[in-house]
Amino acid sequence: MIEKPLSPEDVDFVTTLHGEERISFVVLLQPRGDQADVLLRAIDDVAMGELKEAVREGEEPEGGEAREPAEIGLEYSLRALRQAGAEAVGQVIEEHPLDKLKTVVEDAGADEVIVLTAPHYVEEFFHRDWASRARHKVGVPVLKLFAHSE
């Protein structure tokens, strides 16, 4: 699960986690604008010392406006994973991401889930972040990684 396109560092990181073993990915992207409350994102930005980002949180596209950039970001991420030698398919999820994740894990026979997001301190503190919630839902190990910044 991701919330923004994978950076080259992210692609390198996730494709080398298991050494030389051939791996495949089912990438689920939920646009950040749809997943979190603007106030929580702003608090996270302040906690990380990114005051300028906190001010811009209201500019994050949401709803229908977030769909096209998310689809472009997903395609970019899938292409990068394939170029790194992995098999990769994916989709943008707009509602119920953890329900979709559970279905994908079951249908694909996944060995593990990787949740790759920016830090969300408020949600993590209350165990309301994707990784914490997924651990109780999907039935396979969940690895939480922090995405690299642009």
Coordinates of C-alpha atoms in Angstrom, one line a residue:
M1 CA 0.0 0.0 0.0
I2 CA 1.3 3.4 -0.9
E3 CA -0.1 6.9 -0.8
K4 CA 2.2 8.6 -3.4
P5 CA 4.3 7.5 -6.3
L6 CA 7.4 5.4 -5.4
S7 CA 10.7 7.3 -5.6
P8 CA 13.7 5.6 -7.1
E9 CA 15.0 5.0 -3.6
D10 CA 11.7 3.4 -2.6
V11 CA 11.8 1.1 -5.6
D12 CA 15.4 0.0 -4.8
F13 CA 14.5 -0.5 -1.2
V14 CA 11.4 -2.7 -1.7
T15 CA 12.9 -4.7 -4.6
T16 CA 16.0 -5.7 -2.6
L17 CA 14.3 -6.6 0.7
H18 CA 14.5 -10.3 -0.1
G19 CA 17.9 -10.4 -1.8
E20 CA 18.0 -12.0 -5.2
E21 CA 14.6 -13.8 -4.8
R22 CA 12.2 -13.1 -7.6
I23 CA 9.2 -11.1 -6.3
S24 CA 6.0 -9.6 -7.5
F25 CA 3.9 -6.7 -6.2
V26 CA 0.3 -5.9 -6.2
V27 CA 0.4 -2.1 -5.5
L28 CA -2.6 -0.4 -4.0
L29 CA -2.5 3.4 -4.0
Q30 CA -4.9 5.5 -2.1
P31 CA -4.4 9.2 -2.6
R32 CA -3.2 11.0 0.5
G33 CA -6.0 13.5 0.1
D34 CA -8.6 10.8 0.6
Q35 CA -7.1 9.0 3.5
A36 CA -6.5 11.5 6.2
D37 CA -8.0 14.5 7.8
V38 CA -6.4 17.8 6.8
L39 CA -5.8 18.7 10.5
L40 CA -4.0 15.4 11.2
R41 CA -1.8 15.9 8.2
A42 CA -1.0 19.4 9.3
I43 CA -0.1 18.2 12.8
D44 CA 2.2 15.6 11.4
D45 CA 3.9 18.3 9.3
V46 CA 4.4 20.5 12.3
A47 CA 5.8 17.5 14.3
M48 CA 8.3 16.9 11.6
G49 CA 9.3 20.6 11.5
E50 CA 7.8 21.1 8.0
L51 CA 5.8 24.3 8.8
K52 CA 5.5 25.3 5.1
E53 CA 3.9 21.9 4.3
A54 CA 1.5 22.3 7.2
V55 CA 0.2 25.5 5.7
R56 CA -0.3 23.9 2.2
E57 CA -2.2 20.8 3.5
G58 CA -5.5 22.4 2.4
E59 CA -4.2 22.4 -1.2
E60 CA -4.0 18.6 -1.3
P61 CA -6.4 17.3 -4.0
E62 CA -9.3 15.3 -2.7
G63 CA -12.1 13.2 -4.2
G64 CA -12.4 13.3 -7.9
E65 CA -9.6 15.8 -8.3
A66 CA -7.1 13.2 -6.7
R67 CA -8.0 10.4 -9.1
E68 CA -6.1 11.4 -12.2
P69 CA -2.8 12.3 -10.4
A70 CA -3.1 9.0 -8.4
E71 CA -3.5 7.0 -11.6
I72 CA -0.5 8.7 -13.1
G73 CA 1.5 8.0 -10.0
L74 CA 0.5 4.4 -9.9
E75 CA 1.5 3.9 -13.5
Y76 CA 4.9 5.5 -12.8
S77 CA 5.4 3.3 -9.8
L78 CA 4.4 0.1 -11.6
R79 CA 6.8 0.9 -14.5
A80 CA 9.6 1.6 -12.1
L81 CA 9.1 -1.8 -10.3
R82 CA 9.0 -3.6 -13.6
Q83 CA 12.2 -1.9 -14.7
A84 CA 13.8 -3.1 -11.5
G85 CA 13.0 -6.7 -12.5
A86 CA 9.8 -7.3 -10.5
E87 CA 6.4 -8.2 -11.6
A88 CA 3.9 -5.5 -10.7
V89 CA 0.2 -4.8 -11.1
G90 CA -1.9 -2.4 -9.2
Q91 CA -4.9 -0.1 -8.8
V92 CA -6.0 3.1 -7.2
I93 CA -8.4 2.6 -4.2
E94 CA -10.8 5.3 -3.3
E95 CA -12.8 3.6 -0.5
H96 CA -12.2 0.9 2.1
P97 CA -8.5 0.4 1.5
L98 CA -8.1 -2.2 4.2
D99 CA -11.0 -4.3 2.9
K100 CA -9.5 -4.2 -0.5
L101 CA -6.1 -5.1 0.9
K102 CA -7.5 -8.2 2.6
T103 CA -9.1 -9.3 -0.6
V104 CA -5.9 -8.8 -2.6
V105 CA -3.8 -10.7 0.0
E106 CA -6.3 -13.6 -0.2
D107 CA -6.6 -13.6 -4.0
A108 CA -2.9 -13.3 -4.6
G109 CA -1.8 -15.7 -1.9
A110 CA 0.5 -12.9 -0.6
D111 CA 3.3 -13.8 1.8
E112 CA 3.5 -10.3 3.3
V113 CA 2.2 -6.8 3.1
I114 CA 4.4 -3.7 2.8
V115 CA 2.9 -0.4 3.9
L116 CA 5.0 2.4 2.5
T117 CA 3.9 5.9 3.7
A118 CA 5.2 9.1 5.1
P119 CA 5.2 9.2 8.9
H120 CA 1.8 9.9 10.4
Y121 CA 2.7 10.5 14.0
V122 CA -0.8 11.2 15.3
E123 CA -2.3 8.2 13.6
E124 CA 0.6 6.0 14.6
F125 CA 0.3 7.0 18.3
F126 CA -3.3 5.9 18.4
H127 CA -2.6 2.8 16.2
R128 CA -4.9 4.1 13.5
D129 CA -2.3 4.1 10.7
W130 CA -2.6 1.6 7.8
A131 CA 0.0 -0.8 9.1
S132 CA -1.4 -1.1 12.6
R133 CA -4.9 -1.6 11.3
A134 CA -3.8 -4.0 8.6
R135 CA -2.0 -6.3 11.1
H136 CA -5.4 -7.1 12.6
K137 CA -7.0 -7.7 9.3
V138 CA -4.9 -9.4 6.6
G139 CA -3.5 -12.6 8.2
V140 CA 0.1 -12.2 6.9
P141 CA 3.0 -10.2 8.3
V142 CA 2.8 -6.5 7.7
L143 CA 6.0 -4.5 7.2
K144 CA 5.8 -0.8 7.7
L145 CA 8.3 1.3 5.8
F146 CA 8.7 5.1 5.6
A147 CA 8.8 6.4 2.0
H148 CA 11.7 8.5 0.9
S149 CA 11.1 12.2 0.4
E150 CA 11.1 13.7 -3.1

